[in-house]
Coordinates of C-alpha atoms in Angstrom, one line a residue:
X1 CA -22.1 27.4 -90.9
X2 CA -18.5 28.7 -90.3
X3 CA -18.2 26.5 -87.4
X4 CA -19.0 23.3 -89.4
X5 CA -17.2 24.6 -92.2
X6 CA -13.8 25.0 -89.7
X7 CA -14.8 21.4 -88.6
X8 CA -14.3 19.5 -92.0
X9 CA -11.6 21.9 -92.7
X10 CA -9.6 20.2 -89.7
X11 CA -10.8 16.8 -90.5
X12 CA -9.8 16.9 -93.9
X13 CA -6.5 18.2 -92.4
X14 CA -6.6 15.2 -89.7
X15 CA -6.9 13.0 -92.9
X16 CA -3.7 14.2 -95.1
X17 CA -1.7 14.2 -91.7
X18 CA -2.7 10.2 -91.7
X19 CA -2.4 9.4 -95.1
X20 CA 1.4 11.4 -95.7
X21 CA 2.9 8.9 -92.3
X22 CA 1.6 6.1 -94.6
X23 CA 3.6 7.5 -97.6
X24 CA 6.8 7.9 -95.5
X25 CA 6.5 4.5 -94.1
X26 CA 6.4 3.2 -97.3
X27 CA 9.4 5.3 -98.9
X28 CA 11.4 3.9 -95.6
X29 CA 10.7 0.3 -95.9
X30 CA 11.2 0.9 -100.2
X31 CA 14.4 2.4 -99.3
X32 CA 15.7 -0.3 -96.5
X33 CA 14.8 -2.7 -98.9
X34 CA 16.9 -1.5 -101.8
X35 CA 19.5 -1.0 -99.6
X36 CA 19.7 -4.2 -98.1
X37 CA 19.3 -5.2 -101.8
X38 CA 22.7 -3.4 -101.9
X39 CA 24.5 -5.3 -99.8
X40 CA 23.6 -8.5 -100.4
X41 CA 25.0 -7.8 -104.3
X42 CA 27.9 -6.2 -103.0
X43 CA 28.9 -9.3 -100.4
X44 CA 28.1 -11.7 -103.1
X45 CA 30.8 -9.7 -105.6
X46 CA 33.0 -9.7 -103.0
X47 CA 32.4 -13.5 -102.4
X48 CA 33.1 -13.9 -105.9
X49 CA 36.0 -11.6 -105.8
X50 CA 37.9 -13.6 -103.1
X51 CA 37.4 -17.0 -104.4
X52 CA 38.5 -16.3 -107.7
X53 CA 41.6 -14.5 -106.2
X54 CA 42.3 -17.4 -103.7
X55 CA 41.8 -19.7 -106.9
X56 CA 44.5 -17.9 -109.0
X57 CA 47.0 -17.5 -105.8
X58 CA 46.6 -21.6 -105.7
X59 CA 46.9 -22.1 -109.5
X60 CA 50.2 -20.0 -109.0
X61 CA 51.5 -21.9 -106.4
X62 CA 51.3 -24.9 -108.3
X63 CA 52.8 -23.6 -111.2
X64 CA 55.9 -22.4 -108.9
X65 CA 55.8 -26.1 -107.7
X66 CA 56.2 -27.5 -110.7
X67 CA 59.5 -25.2 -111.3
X68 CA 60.9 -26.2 -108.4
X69 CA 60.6 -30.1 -108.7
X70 CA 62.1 -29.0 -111.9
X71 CA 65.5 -28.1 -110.4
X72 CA 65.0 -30.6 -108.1
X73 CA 65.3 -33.5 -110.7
X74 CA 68.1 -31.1 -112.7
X75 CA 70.0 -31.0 -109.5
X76 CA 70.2 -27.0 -109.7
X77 CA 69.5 -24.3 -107.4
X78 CA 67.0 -20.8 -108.4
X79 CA 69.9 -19.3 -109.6
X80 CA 70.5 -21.9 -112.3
X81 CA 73.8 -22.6 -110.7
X82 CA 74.5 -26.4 -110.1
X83 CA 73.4 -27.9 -106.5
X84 CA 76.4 -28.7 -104.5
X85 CA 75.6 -31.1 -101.8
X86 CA 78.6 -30.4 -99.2
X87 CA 78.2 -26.6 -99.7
X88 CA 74.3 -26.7 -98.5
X89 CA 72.8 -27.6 -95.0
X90 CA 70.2 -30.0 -94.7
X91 CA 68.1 -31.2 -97.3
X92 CA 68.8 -29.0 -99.7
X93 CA 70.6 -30.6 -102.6
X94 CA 69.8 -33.8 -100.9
X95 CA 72.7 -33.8 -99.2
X96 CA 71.2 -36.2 -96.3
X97 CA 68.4 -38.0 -97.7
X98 CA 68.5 -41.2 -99.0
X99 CA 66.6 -41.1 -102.2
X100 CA 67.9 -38.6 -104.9
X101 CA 67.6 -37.4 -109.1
X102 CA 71.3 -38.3 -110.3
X103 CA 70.9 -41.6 -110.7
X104 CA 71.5 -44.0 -114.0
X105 CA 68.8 -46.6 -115.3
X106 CA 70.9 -49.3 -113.7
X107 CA 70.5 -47.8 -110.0
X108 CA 66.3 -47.0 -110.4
X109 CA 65.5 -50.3 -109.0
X110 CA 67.3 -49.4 -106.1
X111 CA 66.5 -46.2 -105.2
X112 CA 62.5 -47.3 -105.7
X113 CA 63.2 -49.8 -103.1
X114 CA 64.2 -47.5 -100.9
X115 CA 61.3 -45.4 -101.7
X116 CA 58.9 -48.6 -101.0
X117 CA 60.5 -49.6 -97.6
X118 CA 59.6 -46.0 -96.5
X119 CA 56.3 -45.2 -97.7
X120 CA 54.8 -49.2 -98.5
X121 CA 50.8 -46.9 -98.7
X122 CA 51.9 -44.5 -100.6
X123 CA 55.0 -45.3 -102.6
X124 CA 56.9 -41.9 -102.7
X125 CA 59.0 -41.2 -99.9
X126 CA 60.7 -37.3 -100.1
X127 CA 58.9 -36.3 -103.2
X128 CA 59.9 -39.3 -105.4
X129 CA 57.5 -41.7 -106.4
X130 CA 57.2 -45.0 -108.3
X131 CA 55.0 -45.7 -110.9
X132 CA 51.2 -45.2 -109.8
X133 CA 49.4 -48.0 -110.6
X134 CA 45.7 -48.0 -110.6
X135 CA 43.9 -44.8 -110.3
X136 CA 46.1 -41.9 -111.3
X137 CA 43.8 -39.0 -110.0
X138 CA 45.1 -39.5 -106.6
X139 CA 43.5 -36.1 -105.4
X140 CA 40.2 -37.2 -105.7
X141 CA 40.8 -39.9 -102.9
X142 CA 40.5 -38.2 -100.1
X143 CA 41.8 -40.7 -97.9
X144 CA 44.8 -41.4 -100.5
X145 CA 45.4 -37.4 -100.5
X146 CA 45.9 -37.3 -96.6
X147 CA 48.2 -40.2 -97.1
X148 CA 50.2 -38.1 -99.9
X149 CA 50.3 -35.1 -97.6
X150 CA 51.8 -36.4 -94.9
X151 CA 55.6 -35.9 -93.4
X152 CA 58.3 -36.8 -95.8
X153 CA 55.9 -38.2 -98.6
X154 CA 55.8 -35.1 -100.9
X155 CA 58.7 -32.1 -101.3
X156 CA 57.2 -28.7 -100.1
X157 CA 58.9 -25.5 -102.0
X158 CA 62.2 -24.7 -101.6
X159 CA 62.8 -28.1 -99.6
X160 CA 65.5 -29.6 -102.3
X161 CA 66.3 -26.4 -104.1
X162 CA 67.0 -23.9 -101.1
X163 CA 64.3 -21.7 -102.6
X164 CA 63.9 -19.2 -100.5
X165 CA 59.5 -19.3 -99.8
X166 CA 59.4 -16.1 -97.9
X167 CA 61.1 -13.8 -100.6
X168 CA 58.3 -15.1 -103.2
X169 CA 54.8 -13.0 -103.7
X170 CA 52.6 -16.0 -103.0
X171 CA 52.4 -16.6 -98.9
X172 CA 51.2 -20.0 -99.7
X173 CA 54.9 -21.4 -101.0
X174 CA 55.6 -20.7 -97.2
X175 CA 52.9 -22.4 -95.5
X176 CA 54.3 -25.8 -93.5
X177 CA 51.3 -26.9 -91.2
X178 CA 49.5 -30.3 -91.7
X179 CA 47.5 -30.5 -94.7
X180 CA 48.2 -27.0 -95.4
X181 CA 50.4 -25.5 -98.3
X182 CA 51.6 -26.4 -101.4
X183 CA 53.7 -30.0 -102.1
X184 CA 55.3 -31.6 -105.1
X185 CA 55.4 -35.5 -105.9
X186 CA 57.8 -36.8 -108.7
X187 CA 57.4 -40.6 -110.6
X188 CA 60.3 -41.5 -111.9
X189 CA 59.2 -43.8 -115.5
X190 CA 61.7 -45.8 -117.4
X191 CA 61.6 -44.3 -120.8
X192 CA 61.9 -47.6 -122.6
X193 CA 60.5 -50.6 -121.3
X194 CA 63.9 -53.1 -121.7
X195 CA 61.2 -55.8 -122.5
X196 CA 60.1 -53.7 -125.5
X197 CA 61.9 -52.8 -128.4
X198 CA 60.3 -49.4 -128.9
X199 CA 62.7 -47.5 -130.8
X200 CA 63.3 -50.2 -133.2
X201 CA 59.5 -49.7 -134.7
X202 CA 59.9 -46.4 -135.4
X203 CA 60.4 -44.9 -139.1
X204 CA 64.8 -44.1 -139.3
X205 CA 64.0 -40.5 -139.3
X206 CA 62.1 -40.5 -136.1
X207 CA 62.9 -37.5 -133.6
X208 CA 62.7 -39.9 -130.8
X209 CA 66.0 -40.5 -131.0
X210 CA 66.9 -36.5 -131.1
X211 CA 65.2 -35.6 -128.0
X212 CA 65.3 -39.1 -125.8
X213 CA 67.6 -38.7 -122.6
X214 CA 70.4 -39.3 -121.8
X215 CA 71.8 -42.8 -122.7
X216 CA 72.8 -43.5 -119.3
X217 CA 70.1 -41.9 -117.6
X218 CA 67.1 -43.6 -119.5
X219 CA 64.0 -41.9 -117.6
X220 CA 61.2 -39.4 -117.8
X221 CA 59.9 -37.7 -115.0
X222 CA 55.9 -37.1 -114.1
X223 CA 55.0 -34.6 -111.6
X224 CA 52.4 -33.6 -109.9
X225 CA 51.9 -30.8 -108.1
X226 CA 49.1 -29.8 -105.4
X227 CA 48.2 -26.4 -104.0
X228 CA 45.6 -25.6 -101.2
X229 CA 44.2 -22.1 -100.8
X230 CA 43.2 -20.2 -97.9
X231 CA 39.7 -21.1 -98.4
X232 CA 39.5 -24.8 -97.8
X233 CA 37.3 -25.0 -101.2
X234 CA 40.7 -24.1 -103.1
X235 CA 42.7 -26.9 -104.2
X236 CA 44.5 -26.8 -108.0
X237 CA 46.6 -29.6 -109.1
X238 CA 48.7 -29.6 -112.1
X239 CA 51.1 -32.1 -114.1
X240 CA 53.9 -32.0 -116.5
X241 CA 56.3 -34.5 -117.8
X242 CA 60.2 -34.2 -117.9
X243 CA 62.8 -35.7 -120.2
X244 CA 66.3 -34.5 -119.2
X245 CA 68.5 -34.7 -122.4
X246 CA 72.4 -34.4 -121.9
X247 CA 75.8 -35.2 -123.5
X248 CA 77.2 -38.1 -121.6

């Protein structure tokens, strides 16, 4: 009786052996499985993370685009002092290139021919553009977008201005490989259309008058200004319009 008794005894203890390894099994695979879990949340925040980082580093870059076509057309350098074209090597100022900002209405048609017989595709040539006829979204033409990004068709940072790109916070001002970076393109628009007498429909008290631009310089400015991220998802393009006024 004793011996049987000893018998089930181990059996029993045989059994509880067996069914505790299936417990622990269990409590392993529960726990890989949470932690895996785990990480796959914590890589997919961190996904999330990055793009919207690499997003805002692009939508900054843009912005400082935009600023720096701005002095570009004003003819002034970061500083806010004026651009002097014999004191500045290069491009800077424009001192060498054959398209330029300080022009008067009379000389637009000239300087956009210029711009023509170097770019025919794209019609900008050194950041300065003529009118853009058809679609305006340019950036959602692939094709068209290469075409814009190529050599000496848009203005990179710092190109005209003598910004310095490598003492800014954004590493993407400073970027100059092929397709790469951030660039600037600039339509110069006849404010009034000589063929239409706009002012003269307008009530006498009209503020067109107060904040036109200059009589002799007669044009508004459109730019457009393209980033690219490090991620080759990340691409932010912004616009703004420029009216120069000044006391000729």
């Amino acid at each position: 009786m004793r011996r049987l008794n000893s018998s089930l005894s181990a059996l029993r203890r045989a059994r509880q052996r067996g069914v505790a390894l299936y417990v622990v099994i269990v409590f392993v695979m529960l726990s890989m499985l949470l932690a895996s879990w785990a990480a796959r949340g914590s890589l997919f925040n961190e996904m999330l993370v990055g793009n919207d980082a690499d997003y805002r580093r692009a939508f900054e870059a843009a912005q400082a685009m935009l600023q720096d076509a701005e002095f570009d057309i004003r003819g002034v350098q970061p500083s806010g002092e004026a651009c002097v074209p014999g004191q500045t090597p290069g491009d800077v100022c424009r001192a060498t290139t054959t398209v330029y900002f300080d022009i008067e209405t009379k000389d637009l048609e000239n300087v956009l021919a210029v711009v023509k017989a170097n770019s025919p595709t794209t019609g900008c040539y050194m950041g300065i553009c003529q009118k853009r006829t058809g679609a305006q979204d340019f950036w959602n033409n692939r094709q068209m977008l290469d075409a814009m990004t190529a050599s000496n068709v848009g203005a990179r940072y710092g190109q005209f201005t003598g910004a310095d790109a490598a003492a800014t916070a954004n590493p993407l001002l400073a970027v100059r490989t092929a397709g790469n970076g951030a660039w600037y393109w600039v339509e110069m628009l006849p404010y009034i259309d000589p063929n239409v007498a706009l002012l003269a429909s307008l009530p006498t008290n009209s503020n067109v008058e107060r904040f036109a631009p200059s009589r002799k310089k007669l044009l508004v400015y459109r730019i457009t200004a393209l980033a690219r991220g490090n991620k080759p998802s990340t691409e932010v393009v912004l616009q703004s319009v420029l009216s120069v006024q000044s006391i000729d």
